[in-house]
Amino acid sequence: MAGPEHDEVADPAAVKRHPALFRTIRQRKNPKLRRSDITVTDEAAVKRAVKAASLGNAMEWFDFGIYSYLAVTIGHVFFPSGNPTIELLSSFATFAVAFLVRPLGGMFFGPMGDRLGRKKVLALTMIMMAIGTFAIGLIPSFATIGFWAPVLLIFFRLVQGFSTGGEYGGASTFIAEYAPDKRRGFFGSFLEFGTLAGYVGAAGLVTALTAAIGSDAMEAWGWRVPFLVAGPLGLVGLYLRLRLDETPAFQKLEADSARASEAADSVEITTKEDLSKIFRQYWPALILCIGLVGAYNITDYMLLSYMPTYLSKELGYSETHGLLILLAVMAFLMLIISQVGKLSDHFGRKPLLMSGMLGFLFLSLPAFLLIRQGSIPAIVIGMLMLGLSLVCLLGTMSAALPALFPTEVRYGSLSVGYNLSASLFGGTTPLVITGLIDLTGSNLMPAYYAMAAALVGVIAVACMKETAQQPLEGSPPSVETKEEAAELVQSQTPEPKF
C-alpha cells in the first residue's frame, strides 16, 4: 500500500521525529473507507443486468452460428457460380468481413461507453445487431436482383460486425461493475452461458428446420427463418437493456468527475484522443488482454465453429453426426459453466485460467488422436477433454478481463483489446487450420495450433495479477449486504492516537 512504501523511501530518523506528520501523509495517500464509499448491490438489479447483457452475447453467437451452418446455402443463394468451392469461399469471405470491422466497432463504441455510459451504448449495439441480422433474412436472392444481392449481404454483415465490436467489452464491463466483488466470477460466467446458448440455439434451429422442410425448401426460403428470428429477439434484448440503471461504478465515476461545464467539454473530446490515451497509458494491460483473448478465442473457435467441418471434411463423418456430438458437449458445458465461475471466486481467476490453458497445451494432441479413432465413445471423450479445458476459460474470462483496466477506460480498453485479438486470431482460426492441413497434409494441425495458442495463454496468465474478491480498479468496493459493508469499514484498524 502507499503508506508503508512511503516510509521505506522516507528517512527513518525523520519518521521518528515527526510521527504525526508521516501518519497524516499515509492517511492522505490511503484514505480510510467510509460507509458511503461502499456499494451495496441489489440482487434483483444484478440479475436483470446479467440477463440483459447475456442476451446480447447470445444473439451475437446465434448469428455467428446460423451463418456458419448455412454457409453452403448462402453461397448458392448469393454467389451462384456453378462451382461449389467458389460459392463456399465467397460465403466465408463475406463471413470474415464482419471480423475485419470488429476492431473499428470496438474503437468507436468502447470510448463512447466510457464517456456517455454503458447502458446507452449497449442499447445502441443491440439495435444495430438486430437490424443487421434481420435485414439479411429479407435480401432478395442473386436470381432476383443480381449483383445487388451480394452487395447488400456484405453491407449488412458490416453492420453486424461493427455493432459486435461494442458488444462483448460493454456486456462484460456491465456485469463486472454490477456484481458484488465476491461473486463477480459467478455472475460473469452467465455472459459465456449466453455464448453457448446462442450457438446451441442456432445449431438446433438450423438442424430442426432442415429436417422438417428438406434441403430444397431450405434453399428456396427456409434459410431466411433463423435470420428473421433475430428481429423479435433483438427487441426483447433492447427492452431489457433500456429498463436497467447505469452501473454503480459508472455513476460513481460521473459523480466524482468534473463539474458540469468540464463534463460538457469532455463530450467534445474526440474518440481519437480517447484511443491515444488507451494506447499510451494502458498498453501493458492491453497487450496482456490481447494475449489472453487470442489464446481463448483460438481454442474457442476451433472447438465451437471449426470442429463440425473438421469431422465431416477431414474425417468423413456426416455433418449432422459431428454437429450432434458437439451440441451434446456444449449442453454439458452449459450445465457446469456457472459452477466454474463460482470456483474462480473461491480459488481465484489465475488457477482456473491456468488449468484451462495447460489443459489445451497437454490434452489437445491426445484429444485429437482419440477423435481420429472414429468411434463415438472416442470422439465424445476427445471432445470432452477439449470442452472441459475450454469451460475453465469460458467461466472465468468475463470476470478476469474487465478487471485488467480502471473504470474510466474499462469499456474502451476492453473493446479495443478484445476485438483486435478476436479479429486477428478468432475469426481466422478455421481458415488458418484448413490452410495448415492442406500445407502439411497432417490432420493433427488443429491440435498443434491450439497448443501454440495455449502456450501464449500460459505466459499471459502468469503475468496477470489476481483480481478475485477485490474491488475493480477505480471503483469502490461492492458488497451484497449492509452488514458486509459495516464489517468492511470496521475491519480497517483504527489509527493509534498519540
Short mmCIF file of C-alpha atoms in Angstrom, two decimals:
data_model
loop_
_atom_site.label_atom_id
_atom_site.label_comp_id
_atom_site.label_asym_id
_atom_site.label_seq_id
_atom_site.Cartn_x
_atom_site.Cartn_y
_atom_site.Cartn_z
CA MET A 1 0.00 0.00 0.00
CA ALA A 2 1.01 3.61 -0.43
CA GLY A 3 1.77 4.27 3.26
CA PRO A 4 4.46 1.66 4.01
CA GLU A 5 6.16 2.33 0.68
CA HIS A 6 6.40 5.96 1.64
CA ASP A 7 8.07 5.06 4.97
CA GLU A 8 10.66 2.96 3.16
CA VAL A 9 11.56 5.89 0.93
CA ALA A 10 11.49 8.44 3.78
CA ASP A 11 14.41 8.95 6.15
CA PRO A 12 13.74 6.73 9.24
CA ALA A 13 15.10 9.45 11.56
CA ALA A 14 12.63 11.97 10.09
CA VAL A 15 9.76 9.49 10.61
CA LYS A 16 10.79 9.15 14.28
CA ARG A 17 10.96 12.93 14.77
CA HIS A 18 7.61 13.68 13.07
CA PRO A 19 5.32 10.60 13.53
CA ALA A 20 2.08 12.62 13.30
CA LEU A 21 3.13 14.25 10.02
CA PHE A 22 4.01 10.95 8.37
CA ARG A 23 0.79 9.36 9.71
CA THR A 24 -1.19 12.18 8.06
CA ILE A 25 0.68 11.64 4.77
CA ARG A 26 -0.15 7.91 4.93
CA GLN A 27 -3.83 8.65 5.59
CA ARG A 28 -3.97 11.13 2.69
CA LYS A 29 -2.40 8.61 0.30
CA ASN A 30 -4.52 5.72 1.55
CA PRO A 31 -7.73 7.24 2.97
CA LYS A 32 -9.97 5.10 5.15
CA LEU A 33 -13.16 3.81 3.59
CA ARG A 34 -16.39 5.43 4.68
CA ARG A 35 -19.67 3.56 4.62
CA SER A 36 -20.88 5.85 1.80
CA ASP A 37 -17.92 4.74 -0.36
CA ILE A 38 -19.12 1.12 -0.45
CA THR A 39 -21.71 -0.04 -3.00
CA VAL A 40 -24.32 -2.43 -1.61
CA THR A 41 -25.68 -4.33 -4.62
CA ASP A 42 -29.34 -5.07 -5.21
CA GLU A 43 -29.59 -8.77 -6.15
CA ALA A 44 -32.66 -8.22 -8.38
CA ALA A 45 -30.86 -5.40 -10.26
CA VAL A 46 -27.74 -7.57 -10.68
CA LYS A 47 -29.84 -10.41 -12.14
CA ARG A 48 -31.59 -8.00 -14.54
CA ALA A 49 -28.19 -6.68 -15.67
CA VAL A 50 -26.86 -10.22 -16.19
CA LYS A 51 -29.93 -11.20 -18.26
CA ALA A 52 -29.80 -8.08 -20.44
CA ALA A 53 -26.04 -8.34 -21.07
CA SER A 54 -26.06 -12.10 -21.71
CA LEU A 55 -28.89 -11.95 -24.24
CA GLY A 56 -26.81 -9.68 -26.49
CA ASN A 57 -23.93 -12.14 -26.35
CA ALA A 58 -26.33 -15.00 -27.11
CA MET A 59 -27.64 -13.06 -30.13
CA GLU A 60 -24.14 -12.41 -31.44
CA TRP A 61 -23.30 -16.13 -31.30
CA PHE A 62 -26.73 -17.11 -32.62
CA ASP A 63 -25.97 -15.01 -35.71
CA PHE A 64 -22.43 -16.41 -35.90
CA GLY A 65 -23.80 -19.96 -35.65
CA ILE A 66 -26.56 -19.65 -38.27
CA TYR A 67 -24.16 -18.07 -40.75
CA SER A 68 -21.60 -20.88 -40.21
CA TYR A 69 -24.17 -23.66 -40.59
CA LEU A 70 -25.87 -22.03 -43.60
CA ALA A 71 -22.60 -21.10 -45.38
CA VAL A 72 -23.20 -23.57 -48.25
CA THR A 73 -26.82 -22.43 -48.77
CA ILE A 74 -25.82 -18.74 -48.60
CA GLY A 75 -23.14 -19.46 -51.22
CA HIS A 76 -25.81 -20.91 -53.59
CA VAL A 77 -28.29 -18.05 -52.98
CA PHE A 78 -25.94 -15.06 -53.19
CA PHE A 79 -22.89 -16.25 -55.17
CA PRO A 80 -24.18 -18.76 -57.74
CA SER A 81 -21.18 -19.63 -59.91
CA GLY A 82 -21.79 -23.30 -60.57
CA ASN A 83 -18.54 -24.01 -58.69
CA PRO A 84 -19.32 -25.17 -55.10
CA THR A 85 -15.80 -24.26 -53.85
CA ILE A 86 -16.05 -20.67 -55.15
CA GLU A 87 -19.56 -20.36 -53.67
CA LEU A 88 -18.37 -21.58 -50.25
CA LEU A 89 -15.24 -19.39 -50.33
CA SER A 90 -17.32 -16.33 -51.26
CA SER A 91 -19.72 -17.11 -48.43
CA PHE A 92 -16.87 -17.49 -45.89
CA ALA A 93 -15.18 -14.32 -47.19
CA THR A 94 -18.44 -12.44 -46.51
CA PHE A 95 -18.42 -14.03 -43.06
CA ALA A 96 -14.84 -12.82 -42.48
CA VAL A 97 -15.76 -9.25 -43.49
CA ALA A 98 -17.63 -8.87 -40.19
CA PHE A 99 -14.42 -9.69 -38.30
CA LEU A 100 -12.44 -7.07 -40.20
CA VAL A 101 -14.68 -4.24 -38.96
CA ARG A 102 -14.99 -5.52 -35.38
CA PRO A 103 -11.90 -3.63 -34.16
CA LEU A 104 -13.29 -0.44 -35.76
CA GLY A 105 -16.57 -1.01 -33.89
CA GLY A 106 -14.60 -1.54 -30.68
CA MET A 107 -12.63 1.68 -31.21
CA PHE A 108 -15.86 3.60 -31.90
CA PHE A 109 -18.25 2.21 -29.26
CA GLY A 110 -15.70 1.49 -26.49
CA PRO A 111 -14.57 5.07 -25.73
CA MET A 112 -18.19 6.21 -26.22
CA GLY A 113 -19.25 3.76 -23.48
CA ASP A 114 -16.65 5.30 -21.14
CA ARG A 115 -17.91 8.83 -21.88
CA LEU A 116 -21.69 8.53 -22.26
CA GLY A 117 -22.36 5.43 -20.13
CA ARG A 118 -22.54 1.67 -20.55
CA LYS A 119 -26.34 1.43 -20.84
CA LYS A 120 -26.83 3.82 -23.81
CA VAL A 121 -24.09 2.24 -25.92
CA LEU A 122 -25.24 -1.33 -25.16
CA ALA A 123 -28.79 -0.38 -26.25
CA LEU A 124 -27.36 1.06 -29.49
CA THR A 125 -25.24 -2.04 -30.29
CA MET A 126 -28.30 -4.24 -29.63
CA ILE A 127 -30.44 -2.28 -32.14
CA MET A 128 -27.72 -2.40 -34.81
CA MET A 129 -27.08 -6.11 -34.33
CA ALA A 130 -30.78 -6.99 -34.59
CA ILE A 131 -31.28 -4.77 -37.69
CA GLY A 132 -28.22 -6.26 -39.43
CA THR A 133 -29.26 -9.87 -38.83
CA PHE A 134 -32.98 -9.33 -39.56
CA ALA A 135 -32.18 -7.47 -42.82
CA ILE A 136 -30.09 -10.40 -44.14
CA GLY A 137 -33.25 -12.53 -43.92
CA LEU A 138 -35.07 -10.03 -46.21
CA ILE A 139 -32.45 -9.64 -49.00
CA PRO A 140 -33.72 -10.93 -52.38
CA SER A 141 -31.57 -13.65 -53.97
CA PHE A 142 -28.98 -13.21 -56.75
CA ALA A 143 -31.52 -14.70 -59.18
CA THR A 144 -33.94 -11.82 -58.35
CA ILE A 145 -31.74 -8.70 -58.12
CA GLY A 146 -28.38 -9.90 -59.44
CA PHE A 147 -25.21 -8.10 -58.34
CA TRP A 148 -27.05 -6.10 -55.61
CA ALA A 149 -27.80 -9.27 -53.61
CA PRO A 150 -24.16 -9.94 -52.54
CA VAL A 151 -23.56 -6.16 -52.15
CA LEU A 152 -26.46 -5.88 -49.65
CA LEU A 153 -25.31 -9.07 -47.88
CA ILE A 154 -21.81 -7.62 -47.40
CA PHE A 155 -23.25 -4.28 -46.22
CA PHE A 156 -25.41 -5.87 -43.51
CA ARG A 157 -22.53 -8.17 -42.46
CA LEU A 158 -20.51 -4.96 -41.96
CA VAL A 159 -23.32 -3.51 -39.81
CA GLN A 160 -23.32 -6.74 -37.73
CA GLY A 161 -19.54 -6.77 -37.33
CA PHE A 162 -19.33 -3.07 -36.44
CA SER A 163 -22.01 -3.36 -33.73
CA THR A 164 -20.46 -6.56 -32.34
CA GLY A 165 -17.28 -4.53 -31.75
CA GLY A 166 -19.06 -2.71 -28.92
CA GLU A 167 -20.86 -5.74 -27.54
CA TYR A 168 -18.51 -8.03 -25.58
CA GLY A 169 -16.44 -5.27 -23.96
CA GLY A 170 -19.62 -3.47 -22.90
CA ALA A 171 -21.52 -6.55 -21.72
CA SER A 172 -18.63 -7.92 -19.62
CA THR A 173 -17.95 -4.42 -18.18
CA PHE A 174 -21.65 -4.07 -17.36
CA ILE A 175 -21.86 -7.36 -15.44
CA ALA A 176 -18.49 -6.86 -13.71
CA GLU A 177 -19.48 -3.37 -12.50
CA TYR A 178 -22.89 -4.53 -11.27
CA ALA A 179 -21.78 -7.72 -9.49
CA PRO A 180 -20.57 -7.82 -5.86
CA ASP A 181 -16.78 -8.29 -5.64
CA LYS A 182 -17.02 -11.75 -4.07
CA ARG A 183 -19.35 -13.14 -6.79
CA ARG A 184 -18.06 -11.44 -9.94
CA GLY A 185 -16.89 -14.77 -11.40
CA PHE A 186 -20.28 -16.44 -10.84
CA PHE A 187 -22.30 -13.61 -12.45
CA GLY A 188 -19.71 -13.07 -15.21
CA SER A 189 -19.96 -16.74 -16.25
CA PHE A 190 -23.54 -16.14 -17.46
CA LEU A 191 -22.17 -13.99 -20.28
CA GLU A 192 -20.47 -17.08 -21.73
CA PHE A 193 -23.53 -19.17 -20.88
CA GLY A 194 -25.17 -16.80 -23.41
CA THR A 195 -22.41 -17.62 -25.92
CA LEU A 196 -23.09 -21.35 -25.65
CA ALA A 197 -26.90 -20.85 -25.62
CA GLY A 198 -26.75 -18.74 -28.81
CA TYR A 199 -24.63 -21.33 -30.54
CA VAL A 200 -26.76 -24.29 -29.41
CA GLY A 201 -29.92 -22.35 -30.39
CA ALA A 202 -28.56 -21.65 -33.88
CA ALA A 203 -27.37 -25.21 -34.48
CA GLY A 204 -30.61 -26.64 -33.11
CA LEU A 205 -32.82 -24.34 -35.22
CA VAL A 206 -30.91 -24.97 -38.48
CA THR A 207 -30.83 -28.75 -37.89
CA ALA A 208 -34.55 -28.91 -36.97
CA LEU A 209 -35.61 -26.71 -39.92
CA THR A 210 -33.57 -28.76 -42.40
CA ALA A 211 -35.06 -31.99 -41.03
CA ALA A 212 -38.61 -30.55 -41.16
CA ILE A 213 -38.69 -28.96 -44.62
CA GLY A 214 -35.79 -30.59 -46.51
CA SER A 215 -32.77 -29.11 -48.32
CA ASP A 216 -34.66 -27.76 -51.37
CA ALA A 217 -37.16 -25.74 -49.34
CA MET A 218 -34.29 -24.66 -47.09
CA GLU A 219 -32.50 -23.17 -50.09
CA ALA A 220 -35.68 -21.65 -51.54
CA TRP A 221 -36.90 -19.85 -48.40
CA GLY A 222 -36.12 -21.78 -45.19
CA TRP A 223 -32.65 -20.24 -44.70
CA ARG A 224 -34.34 -16.85 -44.07
CA VAL A 225 -36.21 -18.03 -40.95
CA PRO A 226 -33.24 -18.13 -38.50
CA PHE A 227 -32.18 -14.61 -39.58
CA LEU A 228 -35.71 -13.24 -39.18
CA VAL A 229 -35.93 -14.69 -35.63
CA ALA A 230 -33.21 -12.18 -34.64
CA GLY A 231 -35.66 -9.26 -35.05
CA PRO A 232 -38.03 -10.13 -32.16
CA LEU A 233 -35.06 -11.39 -30.09
CA GLY A 234 -33.36 -8.01 -30.53
CA LEU A 235 -36.50 -6.15 -29.39
CA VAL A 236 -36.64 -8.28 -26.22
CA GLY A 237 -32.94 -7.53 -25.56
CA LEU A 238 -33.44 -3.82 -26.18
CA TYR A 239 -36.40 -3.73 -23.76
CA LEU A 240 -34.34 -5.49 -21.07
CA ARG A 241 -31.39 -3.13 -21.57
CA LEU A 242 -33.45 0.07 -21.52
CA ARG A 243 -35.02 -0.96 -18.16
CA LEU A 244 -31.63 -1.01 -16.45
CA ASP A 245 -29.96 1.74 -14.46
CA GLU A 246 -26.39 2.78 -15.24
CA THR A 247 -23.78 0.66 -13.40
CA PRO A 248 -22.90 1.80 -9.83
CA ALA A 249 -19.21 2.12 -10.81
CA PHE A 250 -20.02 4.44 -13.74
CA GLN A 251 -22.42 6.51 -11.58
CA LYS A 252 -19.63 6.96 -9.02
CA LEU A 253 -17.19 7.92 -11.78
CA GLU A 254 -19.65 10.52 -13.09
CA ALA A 255 -20.26 11.92 -9.61
CA ASP A 256 -16.52 12.19 -8.91
CA SER A 257 -15.64 13.54 -12.33
CA ALA A 258 -15.52 17.10 -13.43
CA ARG A 259 -18.06 19.87 -12.91
CA ALA A 260 -20.91 20.25 -15.41
CA SER A 261 -19.01 22.61 -17.73
CA GLU A 262 -15.99 20.30 -17.88
CA ALA A 263 -18.30 17.34 -18.42
CA ALA A 264 -19.83 19.17 -21.39
CA ASP A 265 -16.31 19.77 -22.73
CA SER A 266 -15.40 16.12 -22.28
CA VAL A 267 -18.18 15.11 -24.69
CA GLU A 268 -16.32 17.21 -27.26
CA ILE A 269 -13.14 15.16 -26.75
CA THR A 270 -12.67 13.04 -29.84
CA THR A 271 -12.59 9.27 -29.91
CA LYS A 272 -9.08 9.66 -31.37
CA GLU A 273 -7.88 11.34 -28.15
CA ASP A 274 -9.57 8.66 -26.03
CA LEU A 275 -7.89 5.93 -28.08
CA SER A 276 -4.45 7.56 -27.93
CA LYS A 277 -4.81 7.70 -24.12
CA ILE A 278 -5.64 3.96 -24.02
CA PHE A 279 -2.65 3.04 -26.24
CA ARG A 280 -0.27 5.45 -24.47
CA GLN A 281 -1.10 4.81 -20.82
CA TYR A 282 -2.55 1.30 -20.70
CA TRP A 283 -0.51 -0.58 -23.32
CA PRO A 284 0.86 -3.24 -20.87
CA ALA A 285 -2.69 -4.25 -19.83
CA LEU A 286 -3.77 -4.04 -23.49
CA ILE A 287 -1.02 -6.48 -24.57
CA LEU A 288 -2.00 -8.81 -21.72
CA CYS A 289 -5.66 -8.61 -22.82
CA ILE A 290 -4.75 -9.38 -26.47
CA GLY A 291 -2.63 -12.40 -25.36
CA LEU A 292 -5.39 -13.83 -23.12
CA VAL A 293 -8.17 -13.24 -25.65
CA GLY A 294 -6.08 -14.63 -28.54
CA ALA A 295 -5.40 -17.91 -26.73
CA TYR A 296 -9.01 -18.19 -25.56
CA ASN A 297 -10.51 -17.29 -28.96
CA ILE A 298 -8.36 -19.72 -30.99
CA THR A 299 -9.33 -22.63 -28.74
CA ASP A 300 -12.97 -21.45 -28.56
CA TYR A 301 -13.46 -21.11 -32.34
CA MET A 302 -11.54 -24.31 -33.00
CA LEU A 303 -13.93 -26.32 -30.85
CA LEU A 304 -17.24 -24.48 -31.37
CA SER A 305 -17.09 -23.48 -35.04
CA TYR A 306 -14.41 -25.49 -36.84
CA MET A 307 -14.99 -28.93 -35.30
CA PRO A 308 -18.12 -29.95 -37.32
CA THR A 309 -16.26 -29.02 -40.56
CA TYR A 310 -13.19 -30.97 -39.38
CA LEU A 311 -15.25 -34.08 -38.59
CA SER A 312 -17.03 -34.05 -41.96
CA LYS A 313 -14.24 -32.76 -44.28
CA GLU A 314 -11.12 -34.34 -42.76
CA LEU A 315 -12.53 -37.48 -41.11
CA GLY A 316 -15.52 -38.16 -43.40
CA TYR A 317 -18.38 -38.17 -40.86
CA SER A 318 -21.81 -36.92 -41.86
CA GLU A 319 -22.30 -33.25 -40.96
CA THR A 320 -25.23 -33.97 -38.62
CA HIS A 321 -23.23 -36.67 -36.82
CA GLY A 322 -20.41 -34.25 -35.81
CA LEU A 323 -22.83 -31.45 -35.00
CA LEU A 324 -24.97 -33.58 -32.67
CA ILE A 325 -21.91 -34.67 -30.66
CA LEU A 326 -20.75 -31.05 -30.43
CA LEU A 327 -24.24 -29.95 -29.31
CA ALA A 328 -24.23 -32.60 -26.57
CA VAL A 329 -20.79 -31.40 -25.37
CA MET A 330 -21.96 -27.74 -25.39
CA ALA A 331 -25.14 -28.60 -23.49
CA PHE A 332 -22.94 -30.28 -20.84
CA LEU A 333 -20.69 -27.18 -20.64
CA MET A 334 -23.80 -25.00 -20.15
CA LEU A 335 -24.72 -27.13 -17.12
CA ILE A 336 -21.36 -26.61 -15.40
CA ILE A 337 -20.22 -23.12 -16.51
CA SER A 338 -21.71 -21.19 -13.56
CA GLN A 339 -20.02 -23.65 -11.16
CA VAL A 340 -16.69 -22.81 -12.84
CA GLY A 341 -17.48 -19.12 -12.23
CA LYS A 342 -18.09 -19.92 -8.54
CA LEU A 343 -14.79 -21.81 -8.34
CA SER A 344 -12.95 -18.77 -9.76
CA ASP A 345 -14.49 -16.62 -6.98
CA HIS A 346 -13.30 -19.12 -4.39
CA PHE A 347 -9.84 -20.14 -5.66
CA GLY A 348 -9.01 -17.12 -7.85
CA ARG A 349 -9.04 -16.34 -11.59
CA LYS A 350 -5.43 -17.40 -12.22
CA PRO A 351 -5.71 -21.05 -11.08
CA LEU A 352 -8.81 -21.62 -13.26
CA LEU A 353 -7.39 -19.84 -16.33
CA MET A 354 -4.07 -21.68 -15.93
CA SER A 355 -5.92 -25.03 -15.70
CA GLY A 356 -7.70 -24.29 -19.00
CA MET A 357 -4.52 -23.17 -20.80
CA LEU A 358 -2.48 -26.15 -19.52
CA GLY A 359 -5.42 -28.42 -20.47
CA PHE A 360 -5.14 -27.28 -24.10
CA LEU A 361 -1.34 -27.44 -24.00
CA PHE A 362 -1.18 -31.07 -22.81
CA LEU A 363 -4.54 -32.58 -23.83
CA SER A 364 -5.04 -31.23 -27.40
CA LEU A 365 -2.87 -33.90 -29.04
CA PRO A 366 -4.32 -36.89 -27.10
CA ALA A 367 -7.85 -35.48 -27.71
CA PHE A 368 -7.35 -35.25 -31.50
CA LEU A 369 -5.73 -38.69 -31.61
CA LEU A 370 -8.85 -40.04 -29.88
CA ILE A 371 -11.21 -38.11 -32.20
CA ARG A 372 -9.32 -39.61 -35.17
CA GLN A 373 -10.12 -43.14 -33.89
CA GLY A 374 -13.62 -42.62 -35.25
CA SER A 375 -15.74 -44.49 -32.70
CA ILE A 376 -18.44 -42.40 -31.00
CA PRO A 377 -17.08 -43.02 -27.43
CA ALA A 378 -13.58 -41.93 -28.56
CA ILE A 379 -14.93 -38.75 -30.22
CA VAL A 380 -17.03 -37.91 -27.14
CA ILE A 381 -14.06 -38.39 -24.76
CA GLY A 382 -11.79 -36.33 -27.04
CA MET A 383 -14.36 -33.53 -27.33
CA LEU A 384 -14.94 -33.58 -23.55
CA MET A 385 -11.18 -33.21 -22.88
CA LEU A 386 -11.19 -30.08 -25.06
CA GLY A 387 -14.57 -28.91 -23.71
CA LEU A 388 -13.54 -29.11 -20.05
CA SER A 389 -10.35 -27.15 -20.81
CA LEU A 390 -12.44 -24.54 -22.65
CA VAL A 391 -15.04 -24.19 -19.88
CA CYS A 392 -12.26 -23.21 -17.43
CA LEU A 393 -11.58 -20.24 -19.74
CA LEU A 394 -15.23 -19.50 -20.60
CA GLY A 395 -16.38 -19.46 -16.97
CA THR A 396 -13.58 -17.16 -15.80
CA MET A 397 -12.58 -14.83 -18.65
CA SER A 398 -15.57 -12.46 -18.47
CA ALA A 399 -14.72 -11.64 -14.84
CA ALA A 400 -10.93 -11.54 -15.37
CA LEU A 401 -10.78 -9.26 -18.45
CA PRO A 402 -12.73 -6.20 -17.13
CA ALA A 403 -10.53 -6.22 -14.00
CA LEU A 404 -7.43 -5.52 -16.15
CA PHE A 405 -8.45 -1.86 -16.65
CA PRO A 406 -9.60 1.04 -14.42
CA THR A 407 -13.24 2.22 -14.57
CA GLU A 408 -12.58 5.38 -16.59
CA VAL A 409 -11.20 3.45 -19.61
CA ARG A 410 -12.60 -0.05 -18.98
CA TYR A 411 -15.21 -0.23 -21.77
CA GLY A 412 -12.88 1.37 -24.35
CA SER A 413 -9.72 -0.60 -23.49
CA LEU A 414 -11.52 -3.93 -23.27
CA SER A 415 -13.41 -3.34 -26.55
CA VAL A 416 -10.19 -2.41 -28.37
CA GLY A 417 -8.08 -5.27 -26.94
CA TYR A 418 -10.80 -7.91 -27.26
CA ASN A 419 -11.78 -7.07 -30.84
CA LEU A 420 -8.24 -6.65 -32.18
CA SER A 421 -7.46 -10.10 -30.82
CA ALA A 422 -10.76 -11.69 -31.94
CA SER A 423 -10.26 -10.26 -35.42
CA LEU A 424 -6.63 -11.39 -35.78
CA PHE A 425 -6.89 -14.79 -34.10
CA GLY A 426 -10.53 -15.82 -33.55
CA GLY A 427 -12.22 -15.28 -36.91
CA THR A 428 -9.20 -16.53 -38.83
CA THR A 429 -8.95 -19.84 -36.93
CA PRO A 430 -10.99 -22.06 -39.35
CA LEU A 431 -9.15 -20.54 -42.33
CA VAL A 432 -5.65 -20.95 -40.78
CA ILE A 433 -6.30 -24.54 -39.67
CA THR A 434 -7.66 -25.52 -43.11
CA GLY A 435 -4.60 -23.90 -44.74
CA LEU A 436 -2.18 -25.69 -42.36
CA ILE A 437 -3.80 -29.08 -43.01
CA ASP A 438 -3.54 -28.53 -46.80
CA LEU A 439 0.07 -27.36 -46.46
CA THR A 440 1.34 -30.17 -44.21
CA GLY A 441 -1.07 -32.97 -45.05
CA SER A 442 -1.47 -33.63 -41.29
CA ASN A 443 -4.97 -33.66 -39.84
CA LEU A 444 -3.46 -33.13 -36.36
CA MET A 445 -2.80 -29.46 -37.21
CA PRO A 446 -5.77 -28.18 -35.12
CA ALA A 447 -4.10 -29.76 -32.04
CA TYR A 448 -0.73 -28.12 -32.73
CA TYR A 449 -2.37 -24.73 -33.39
CA ALA A 450 -4.35 -24.96 -30.11
CA MET A 451 -1.14 -25.93 -28.24
CA ALA A 452 0.73 -22.91 -29.63
CA ALA A 453 -2.16 -20.64 -28.59
CA ALA A 454 -2.26 -22.22 -25.12
CA LEU A 455 1.47 -21.60 -24.65
CA VAL A 456 0.89 -17.87 -25.23
CA GLY A 457 -2.05 -18.11 -22.81
CA VAL A 458 0.09 -19.73 -20.09
CA ILE A 459 2.58 -16.84 -20.30
CA ALA A 460 -0.24 -14.24 -20.23
CA VAL A 461 -1.91 -15.84 -17.17
CA ALA A 462 1.46 -16.00 -15.38
CA CYS A 463 1.89 -12.23 -15.98
CA MET A 464 -1.57 -11.12 -14.78
CA LYS A 465 -2.48 -10.04 -11.25
CA GLU A 466 -5.04 -11.95 -9.19
CA THR A 467 -8.27 -9.90 -9.01
CA ALA A 468 -10.81 -12.31 -7.46
CA GLN A 469 -12.75 -10.92 -4.46
CA GLN A 470 -11.14 -7.48 -4.90
CA PRO A 471 -12.80 -4.21 -5.96
CA LEU A 472 -12.37 -3.29 -9.62
CA GLU A 473 -9.61 -0.72 -10.15
CA GLY A 474 -11.03 2.81 -9.92
CA SER A 475 -14.31 1.57 -8.39
CA PRO A 476 -15.49 1.50 -4.76
CA PRO A 477 -15.82 -1.91 -3.05
CA SER A 478 -19.08 -3.68 -3.90
CA VAL A 479 -20.78 -5.98 -1.36
CA GLU A 480 -24.08 -7.84 -1.11
CA THR A 481 -25.41 -6.68 2.29
CA LYS A 482 -25.31 -3.64 4.58
CA GLU A 483 -23.81 -5.89 7.29
CA GLU A 484 -20.91 -6.75 4.95
CA ALA A 485 -20.36 -3.03 4.30
CA ALA A 486 -20.32 -2.29 8.04
CA GLU A 487 -17.82 -5.13 8.61
CA LEU A 488 -15.60 -3.77 5.85
CA VAL A 489 -15.50 -0.31 7.48
CA GLN A 490 -14.85 -1.80 10.93
CA SER A 491 -12.12 -4.09 9.62
CA GLN A 492 -9.91 -1.09 8.95
CA THR A 493 -7.77 -0.88 12.06
CA PRO A 494 -8.17 2.45 13.85
CA GLU A 495 -5.08 4.63 13.75
CA PRO A 496 -3.26 4.77 17.13
CA LYS A 497 -3.55 8.17 18.81
CA PHE A 498 -0.51 9.76 20.42
#
